[in-house]
Short mmCIF file of C-alpha atoms and ligand atoms in Angstrom, two decimals:
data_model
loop_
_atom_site.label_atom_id
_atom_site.label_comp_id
_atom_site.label_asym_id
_atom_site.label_seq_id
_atom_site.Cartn_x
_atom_site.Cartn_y
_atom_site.Cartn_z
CA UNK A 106 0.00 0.00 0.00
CA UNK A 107 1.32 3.30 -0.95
CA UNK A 108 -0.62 5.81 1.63
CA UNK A 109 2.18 7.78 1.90
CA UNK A 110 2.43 11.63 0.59
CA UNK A 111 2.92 14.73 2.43
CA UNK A 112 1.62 17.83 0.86
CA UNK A 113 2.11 21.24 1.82
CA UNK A 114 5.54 19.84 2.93
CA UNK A 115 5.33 22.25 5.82
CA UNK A 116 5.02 21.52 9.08
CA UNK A 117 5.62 24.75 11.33
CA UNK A 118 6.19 28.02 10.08
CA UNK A 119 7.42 30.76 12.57
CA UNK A 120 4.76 31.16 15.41
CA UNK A 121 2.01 29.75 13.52
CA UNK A 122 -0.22 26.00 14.99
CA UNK A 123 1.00 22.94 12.30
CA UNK A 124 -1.68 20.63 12.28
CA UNK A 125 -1.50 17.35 10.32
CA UNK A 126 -4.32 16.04 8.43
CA UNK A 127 -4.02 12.42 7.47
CA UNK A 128 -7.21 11.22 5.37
CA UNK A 129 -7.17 7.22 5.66
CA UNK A 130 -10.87 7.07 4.09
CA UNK A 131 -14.32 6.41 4.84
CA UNK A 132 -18.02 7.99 4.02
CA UNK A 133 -16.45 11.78 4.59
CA UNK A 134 -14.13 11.15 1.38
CA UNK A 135 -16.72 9.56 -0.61
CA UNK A 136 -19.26 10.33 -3.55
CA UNK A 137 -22.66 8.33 -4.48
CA UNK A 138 -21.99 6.54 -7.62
CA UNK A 139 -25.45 7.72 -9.91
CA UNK A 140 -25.08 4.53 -12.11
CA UNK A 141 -25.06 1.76 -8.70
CA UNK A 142 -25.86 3.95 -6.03
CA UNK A 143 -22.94 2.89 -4.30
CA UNK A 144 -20.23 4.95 -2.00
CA UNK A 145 -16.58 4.77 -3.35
CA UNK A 146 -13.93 7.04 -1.95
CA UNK A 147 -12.00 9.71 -4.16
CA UNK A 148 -8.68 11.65 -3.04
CA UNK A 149 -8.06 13.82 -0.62
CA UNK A 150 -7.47 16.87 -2.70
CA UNK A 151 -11.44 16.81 -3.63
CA UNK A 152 -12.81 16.27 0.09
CA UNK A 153 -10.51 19.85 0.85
CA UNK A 154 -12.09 21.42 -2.00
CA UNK A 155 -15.55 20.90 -0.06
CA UNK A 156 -14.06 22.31 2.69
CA UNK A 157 -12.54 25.71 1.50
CA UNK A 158 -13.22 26.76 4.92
CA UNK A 159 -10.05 25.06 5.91
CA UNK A 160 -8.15 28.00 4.17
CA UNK A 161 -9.93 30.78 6.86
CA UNK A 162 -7.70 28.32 9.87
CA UNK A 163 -4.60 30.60 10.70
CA UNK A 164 -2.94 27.02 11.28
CA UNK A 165 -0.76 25.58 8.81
CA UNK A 166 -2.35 22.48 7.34
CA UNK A 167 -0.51 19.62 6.01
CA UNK A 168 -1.97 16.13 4.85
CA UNK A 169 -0.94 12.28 4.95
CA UNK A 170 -3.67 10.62 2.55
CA UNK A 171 -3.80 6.51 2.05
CA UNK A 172 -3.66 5.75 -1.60
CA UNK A 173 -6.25 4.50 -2.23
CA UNK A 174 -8.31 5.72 0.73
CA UNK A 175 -9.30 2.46 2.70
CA UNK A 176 -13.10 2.05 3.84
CA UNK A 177 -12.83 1.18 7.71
CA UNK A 178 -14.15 -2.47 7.27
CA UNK A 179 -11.12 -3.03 5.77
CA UNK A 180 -8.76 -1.30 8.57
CA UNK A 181 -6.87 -3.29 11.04
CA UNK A 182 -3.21 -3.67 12.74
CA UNK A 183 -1.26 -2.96 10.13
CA UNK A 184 -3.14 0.43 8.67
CA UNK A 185 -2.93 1.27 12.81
CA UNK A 186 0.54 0.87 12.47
CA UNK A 187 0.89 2.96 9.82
CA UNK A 188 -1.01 5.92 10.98
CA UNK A 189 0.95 5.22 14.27
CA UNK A 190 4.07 5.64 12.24
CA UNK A 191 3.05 8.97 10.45
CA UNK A 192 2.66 10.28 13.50
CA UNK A 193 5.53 9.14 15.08
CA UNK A 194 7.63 10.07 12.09
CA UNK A 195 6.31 13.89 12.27
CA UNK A 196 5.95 14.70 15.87
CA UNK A 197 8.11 17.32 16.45
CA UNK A 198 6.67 18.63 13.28
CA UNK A 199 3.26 19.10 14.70
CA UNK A 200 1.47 20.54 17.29
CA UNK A 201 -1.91 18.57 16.94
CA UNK A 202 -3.24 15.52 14.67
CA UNK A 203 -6.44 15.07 12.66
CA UNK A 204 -7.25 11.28 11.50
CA UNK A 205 -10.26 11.49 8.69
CA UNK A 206 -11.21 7.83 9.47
CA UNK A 207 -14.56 5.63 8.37
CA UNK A 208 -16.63 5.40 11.18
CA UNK A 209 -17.12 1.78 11.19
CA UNK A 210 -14.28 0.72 12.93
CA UNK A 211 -13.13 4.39 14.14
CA UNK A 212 -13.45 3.63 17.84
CA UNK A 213 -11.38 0.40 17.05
CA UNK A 214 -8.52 2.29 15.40
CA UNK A 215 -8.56 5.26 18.29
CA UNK A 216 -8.21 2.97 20.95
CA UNK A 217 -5.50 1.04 19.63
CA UNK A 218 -3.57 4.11 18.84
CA UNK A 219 -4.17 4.78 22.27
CA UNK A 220 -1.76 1.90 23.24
CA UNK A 221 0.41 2.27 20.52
CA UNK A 222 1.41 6.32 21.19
CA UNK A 223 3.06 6.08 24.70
CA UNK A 224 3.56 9.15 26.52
CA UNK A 225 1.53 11.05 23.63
CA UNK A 226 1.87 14.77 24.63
CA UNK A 227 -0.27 16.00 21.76
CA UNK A 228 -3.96 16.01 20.66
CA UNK A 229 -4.96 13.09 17.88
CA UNK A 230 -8.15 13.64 17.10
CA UNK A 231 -10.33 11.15 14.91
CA UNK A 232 -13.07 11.81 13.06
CA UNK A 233 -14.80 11.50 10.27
CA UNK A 234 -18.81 11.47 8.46
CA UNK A 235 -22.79 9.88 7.99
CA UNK A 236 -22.80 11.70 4.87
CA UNK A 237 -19.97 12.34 2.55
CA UNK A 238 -18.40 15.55 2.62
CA UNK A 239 -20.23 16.30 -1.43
CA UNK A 240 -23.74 16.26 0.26
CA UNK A 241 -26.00 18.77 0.91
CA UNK A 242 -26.21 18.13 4.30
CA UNK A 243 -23.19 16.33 5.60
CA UNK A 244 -21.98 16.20 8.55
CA UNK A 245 -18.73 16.18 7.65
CA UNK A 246 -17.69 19.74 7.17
CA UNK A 247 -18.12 20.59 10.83
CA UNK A 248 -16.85 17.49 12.19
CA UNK A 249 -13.63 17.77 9.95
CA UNK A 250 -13.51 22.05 11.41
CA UNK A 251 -14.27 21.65 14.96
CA UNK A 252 -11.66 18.54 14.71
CA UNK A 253 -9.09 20.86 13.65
CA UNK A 254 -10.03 23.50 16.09
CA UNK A 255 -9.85 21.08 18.85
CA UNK A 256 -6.73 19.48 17.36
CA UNK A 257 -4.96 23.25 17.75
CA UNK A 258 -6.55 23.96 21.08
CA UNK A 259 -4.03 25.62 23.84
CA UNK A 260 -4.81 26.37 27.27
CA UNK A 261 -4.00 29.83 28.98
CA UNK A 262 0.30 28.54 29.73
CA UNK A 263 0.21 27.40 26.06
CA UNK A 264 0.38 23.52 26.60
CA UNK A 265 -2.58 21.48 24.34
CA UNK A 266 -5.62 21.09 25.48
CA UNK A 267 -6.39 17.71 24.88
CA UNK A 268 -2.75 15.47 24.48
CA UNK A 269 -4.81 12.58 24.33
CA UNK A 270 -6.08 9.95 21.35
CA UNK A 271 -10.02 11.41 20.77
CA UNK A 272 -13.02 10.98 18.76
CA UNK A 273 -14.94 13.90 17.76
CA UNK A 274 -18.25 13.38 16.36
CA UNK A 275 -21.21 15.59 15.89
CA UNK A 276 -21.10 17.64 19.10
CA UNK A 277 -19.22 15.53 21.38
CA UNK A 278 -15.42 15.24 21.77
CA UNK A 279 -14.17 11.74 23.62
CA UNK A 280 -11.46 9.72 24.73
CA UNK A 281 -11.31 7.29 21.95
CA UNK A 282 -10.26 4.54 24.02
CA UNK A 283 -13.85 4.46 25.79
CA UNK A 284 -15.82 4.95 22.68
CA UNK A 285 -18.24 2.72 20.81
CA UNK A 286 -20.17 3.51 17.31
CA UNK A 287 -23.98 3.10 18.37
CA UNK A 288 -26.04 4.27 15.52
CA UNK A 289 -25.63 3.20 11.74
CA UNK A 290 -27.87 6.31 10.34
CA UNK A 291 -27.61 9.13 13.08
CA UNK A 292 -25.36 12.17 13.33
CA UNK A 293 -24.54 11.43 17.08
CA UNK A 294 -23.00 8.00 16.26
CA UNK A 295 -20.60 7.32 19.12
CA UNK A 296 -21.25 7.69 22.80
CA UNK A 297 -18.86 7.12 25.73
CA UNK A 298 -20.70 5.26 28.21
CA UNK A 299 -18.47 4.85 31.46
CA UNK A 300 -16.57 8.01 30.91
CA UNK A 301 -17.36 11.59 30.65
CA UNK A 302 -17.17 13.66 27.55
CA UNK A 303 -13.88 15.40 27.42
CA UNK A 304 -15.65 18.65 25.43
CA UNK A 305 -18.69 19.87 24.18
CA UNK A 306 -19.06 21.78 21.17
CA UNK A 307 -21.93 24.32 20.27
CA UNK A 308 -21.43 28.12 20.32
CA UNK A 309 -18.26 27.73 21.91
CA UNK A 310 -15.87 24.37 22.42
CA UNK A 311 -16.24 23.87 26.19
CA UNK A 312 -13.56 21.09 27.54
CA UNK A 313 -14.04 19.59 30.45
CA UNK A 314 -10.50 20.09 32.24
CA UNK A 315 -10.80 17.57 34.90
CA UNK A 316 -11.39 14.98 32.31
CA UNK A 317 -8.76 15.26 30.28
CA UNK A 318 -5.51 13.52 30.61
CA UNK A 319 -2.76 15.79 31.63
CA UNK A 320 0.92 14.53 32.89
CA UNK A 321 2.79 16.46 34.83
CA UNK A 322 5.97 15.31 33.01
CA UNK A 323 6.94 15.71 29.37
CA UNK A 324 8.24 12.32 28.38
CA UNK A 325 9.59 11.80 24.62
CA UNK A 326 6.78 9.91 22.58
CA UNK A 327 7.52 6.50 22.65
CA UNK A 328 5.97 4.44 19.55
CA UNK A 329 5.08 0.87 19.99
CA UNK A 330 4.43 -0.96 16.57
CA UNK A 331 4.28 -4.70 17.19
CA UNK A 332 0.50 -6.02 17.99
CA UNK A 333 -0.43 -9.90 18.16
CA UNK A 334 -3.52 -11.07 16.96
CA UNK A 335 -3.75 -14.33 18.86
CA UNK A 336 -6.74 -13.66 20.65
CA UNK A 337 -10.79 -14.42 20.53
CA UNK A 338 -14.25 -13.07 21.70
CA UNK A 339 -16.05 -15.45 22.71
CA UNK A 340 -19.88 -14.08 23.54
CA UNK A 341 -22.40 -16.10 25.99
CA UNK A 342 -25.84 -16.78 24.72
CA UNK A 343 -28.67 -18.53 26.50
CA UNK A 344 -28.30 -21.87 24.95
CA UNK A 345 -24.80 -22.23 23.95
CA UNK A 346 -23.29 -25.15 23.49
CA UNK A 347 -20.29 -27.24 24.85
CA UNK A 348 -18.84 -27.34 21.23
CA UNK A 349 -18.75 -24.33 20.72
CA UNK A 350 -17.27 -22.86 23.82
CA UNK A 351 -14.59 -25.98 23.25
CA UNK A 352 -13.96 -24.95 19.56
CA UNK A 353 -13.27 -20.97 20.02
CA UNK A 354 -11.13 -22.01 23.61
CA UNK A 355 -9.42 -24.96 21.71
CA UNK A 356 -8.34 -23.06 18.75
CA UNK A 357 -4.03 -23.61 18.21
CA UNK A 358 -1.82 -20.78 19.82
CA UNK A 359 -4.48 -18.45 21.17
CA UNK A 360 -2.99 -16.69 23.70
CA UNK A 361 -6.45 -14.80 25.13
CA UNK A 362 -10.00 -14.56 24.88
CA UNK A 363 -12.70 -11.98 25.61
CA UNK A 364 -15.84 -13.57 27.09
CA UNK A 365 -18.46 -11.26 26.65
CA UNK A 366 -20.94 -12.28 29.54
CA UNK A 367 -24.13 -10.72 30.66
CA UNK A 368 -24.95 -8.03 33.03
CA UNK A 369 -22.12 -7.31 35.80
CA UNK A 370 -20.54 -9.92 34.41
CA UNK A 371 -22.30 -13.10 35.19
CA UNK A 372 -22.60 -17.06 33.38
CA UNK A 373 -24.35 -19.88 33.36
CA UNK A 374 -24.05 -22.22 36.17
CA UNK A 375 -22.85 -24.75 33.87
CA UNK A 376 -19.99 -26.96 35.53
CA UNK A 377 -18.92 -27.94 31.64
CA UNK A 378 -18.28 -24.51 31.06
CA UNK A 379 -15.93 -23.84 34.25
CA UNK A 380 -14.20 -27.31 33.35
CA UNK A 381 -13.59 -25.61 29.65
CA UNK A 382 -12.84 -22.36 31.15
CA UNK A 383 -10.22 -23.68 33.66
CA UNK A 384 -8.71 -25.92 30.96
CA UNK A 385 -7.80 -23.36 28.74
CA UNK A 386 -6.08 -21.50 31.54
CA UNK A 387 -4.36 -24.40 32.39
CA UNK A 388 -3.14 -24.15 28.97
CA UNK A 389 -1.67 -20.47 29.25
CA UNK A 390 -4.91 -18.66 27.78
CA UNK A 391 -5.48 -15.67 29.52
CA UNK A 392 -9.47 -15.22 29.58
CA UNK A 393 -10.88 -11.59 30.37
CA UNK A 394 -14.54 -10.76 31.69
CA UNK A 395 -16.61 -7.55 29.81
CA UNK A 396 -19.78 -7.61 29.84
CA UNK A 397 -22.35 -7.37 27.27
CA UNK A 398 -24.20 -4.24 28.45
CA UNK A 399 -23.15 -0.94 27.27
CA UNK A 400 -23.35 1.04 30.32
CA UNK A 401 -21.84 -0.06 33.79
CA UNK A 402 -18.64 -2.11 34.59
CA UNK A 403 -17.89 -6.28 35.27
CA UNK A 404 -18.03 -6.99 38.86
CA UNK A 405 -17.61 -10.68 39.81
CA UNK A 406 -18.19 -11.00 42.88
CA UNK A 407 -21.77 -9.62 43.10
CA UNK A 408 -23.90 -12.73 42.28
CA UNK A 409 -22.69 -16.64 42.35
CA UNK A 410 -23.20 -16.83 38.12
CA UNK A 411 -20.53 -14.15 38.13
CA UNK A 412 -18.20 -15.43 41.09
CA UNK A 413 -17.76 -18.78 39.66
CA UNK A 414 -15.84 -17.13 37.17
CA UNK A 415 -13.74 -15.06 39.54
CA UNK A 416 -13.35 -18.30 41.26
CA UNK A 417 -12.13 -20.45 38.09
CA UNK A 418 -9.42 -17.20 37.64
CA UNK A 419 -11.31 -15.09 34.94
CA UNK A 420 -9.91 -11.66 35.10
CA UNK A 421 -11.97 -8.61 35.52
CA UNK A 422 -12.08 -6.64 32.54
CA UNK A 423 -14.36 -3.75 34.34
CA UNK A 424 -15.68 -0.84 32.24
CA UNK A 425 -14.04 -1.46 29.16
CA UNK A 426 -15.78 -1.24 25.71
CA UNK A 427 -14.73 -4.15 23.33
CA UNK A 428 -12.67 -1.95 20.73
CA UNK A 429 -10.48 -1.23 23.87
CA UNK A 430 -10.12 -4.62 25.42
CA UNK A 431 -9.48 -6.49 21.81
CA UNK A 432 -6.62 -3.77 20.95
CA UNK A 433 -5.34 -3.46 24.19
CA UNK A 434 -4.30 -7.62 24.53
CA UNK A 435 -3.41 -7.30 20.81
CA UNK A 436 -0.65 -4.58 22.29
CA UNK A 437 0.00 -6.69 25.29
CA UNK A 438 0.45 -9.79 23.86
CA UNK A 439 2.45 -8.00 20.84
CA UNK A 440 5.11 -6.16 23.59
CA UNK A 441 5.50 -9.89 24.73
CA UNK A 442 3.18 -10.27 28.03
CA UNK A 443 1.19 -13.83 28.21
CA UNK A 444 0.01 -16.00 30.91
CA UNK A 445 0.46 -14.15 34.70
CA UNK A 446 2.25 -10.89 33.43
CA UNK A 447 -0.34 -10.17 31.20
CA UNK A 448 -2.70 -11.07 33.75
CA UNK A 449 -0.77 -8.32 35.39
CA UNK A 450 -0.74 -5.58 32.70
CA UNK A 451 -4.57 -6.00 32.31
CA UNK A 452 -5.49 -5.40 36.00
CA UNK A 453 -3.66 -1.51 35.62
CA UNK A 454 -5.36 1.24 32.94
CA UNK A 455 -2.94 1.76 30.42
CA UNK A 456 -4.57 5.24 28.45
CA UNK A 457 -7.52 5.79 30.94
CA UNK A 458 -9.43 3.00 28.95
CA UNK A 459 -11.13 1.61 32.19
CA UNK A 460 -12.11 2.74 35.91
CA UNK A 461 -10.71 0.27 38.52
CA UNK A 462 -13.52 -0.21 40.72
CA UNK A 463 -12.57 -1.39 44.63
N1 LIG B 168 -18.20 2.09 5.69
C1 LIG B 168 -17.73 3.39 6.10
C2 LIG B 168 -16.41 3.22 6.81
O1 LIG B 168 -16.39 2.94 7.97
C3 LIG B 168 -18.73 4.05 6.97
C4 LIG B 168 -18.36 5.43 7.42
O2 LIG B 168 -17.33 5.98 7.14
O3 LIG B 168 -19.17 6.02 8.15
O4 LIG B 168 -15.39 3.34 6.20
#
């Protein structure tokens, strides 16, 4: 894949905000075919000329586009290592970082960049569109400004306002690690459930300081670029069977698995599924408890459906959404961690991606 060209070549002139655009595809970059109806994507110089309002920013804007511009389905490790490389590669180049994603798997690829970008000191801010930028009334335009604004935000000593991986969409700026897409037609199409909003946007942007991720240190950005993909989600239904519990836990070199349970994280009092469950532990698979609900956190020990798994060594996987949990043990298992250290590494937030609960 060659997604690879700079324009503008700039990067900061004297005094003036760099920001970096990079366009990696989606509905924001795309145009209704008349003949089939369908969306395909075209390049990045024809979404800016939609937005000539880009040209009013006193910022200098620069681009990354992919070429060709990648629909989201179709975005996974290797596309997050690449945007994690671009902005790796032009960090000291920038002072904030807009990612025109598809929305599909947006909250995927912000979370995992949330791993990926240790010490991050710098807004990334995703976003991207319902409607192509080309239609009457997209929403793209004023997600694609506001992200930009917010992406060049300083507070009153100068340092960035939010120097953490976000999604902005519609009115609502988050921390992408704790975001979920929850509506396939609507404007407002991601919500943060278990964490606050980090900033609101109507007349004015107003962030919400004492959400927002500050350190008090200024470490150097430290990239990580190896993920491992050895992993499963496994998700309880009423009625499922042995064989297939035995088939997803049995599968060759998995290192972890997801069970997706109900409620505050509860099972079915099934002793054949504790005797599966302990087996594959016994084997070195590391198996971590979120539940199905969108709202509220895993907490084992509340009813005896939930504390057999506590019991059996299931570890709690709290408050975290599924993008998080699925790229976060793709980043663990990738910097090397299986078995009891990454049992260790999971029970600690990494990027703010869960709420330890007592
Ligand atoms: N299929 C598109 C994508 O995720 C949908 C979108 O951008 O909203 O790339």
């Amino acid at each position: 894949m060659n997604e690879l060209k700079l324009t503008n070549n700039a990067g900061r002139r004297a005094g003036k905000t760099a920001i970096l655009i990079i366009y990696t595809g989606g509905t924001i970059g795309m145009y209704r075919n008349p003949e089939s109806g369908t969306l395909s994507n075209f390049d990045f110089k024809r979404l800016v000329s939609f937005v000539p309002e880009l040209q009013q920013f006193d910022y200098d804007i620069s681009s990354y586009a992919f070429d060709p511009p990648v629909d989201s389905s179709d975005i996974g490790p290797d596309q997050w290592v690449s945007i994690a490389r671009i902005i790796a590669d032009n960090y000291d180049r920038f002072d904030g970082f807009v990612v025109l994603h598809g929305t599909d798997t947006m909250a995927y690829t912000a979370s995992a960049l949330s791993f990926m970008l240790e010490n991050l000191g710098k807004p990334v801010v995703f976003t991207g569109s319902q409607l192509p930028v080309g239609e009457l009334r997209t929403d793209g335009k004023e997600n694609l400004l506001t992200a930009v604004e917010i992406a060049a935000a300083r507070d009153a000593d100068g340092q960035p306002m939010v120097p953490e991986v976000c999604i902005f969409f519609e009115n609502r700026l988050m921390r992408g690690n704790r975001t979920t897409k929850i509506n396939a037609e609507g404007f407002n199409a991601f919500r943060s459930f278990n964490y606050h909003s980090l900033a609101h946007a109507g007349i004015h942007i107003v962030y919400e300081r004492q959400y927002i991720h500050h350190t008090a240190y200024r470490l150097p950005l430290k990239p990580h670029y190896r993920l491992d993909r050895r992993l499963a989600v496994l998700t309880l239904f009423p009625g499922i069977r042995r064989e297939i519990v035995a088939a997803v836990l049995g599968i060759d070199d998995l290192r972890a698995v997801v069970l997706k349970t109900y409620g505050s994280g509860n099972a079915p009092q099934r002793p054949w599924l504790i005797e599966e469950l302990q087996a594959a532990q016994q084997r070195g698979i590391v198996v971590v408890n979120v539940t199905q609900c969108a709202e509220g956190a895993v907490e084992m020990a509340r009813y005896e459906t939930g504390k057999q798994l506590l019991l059996c060594g299931v570890v709690n996987g709290y408050d975290s959404t599924i993008e998080s949990i699925i790229t976060k043990l793709m980043f663990l298992l990738g910097e090397g961690y299986q078995g009891d250290t990454l049992r260790q590494q999971l029970a600690t937030p990494i990027a703010g991606e869960f709420t330890l609960h007592n």
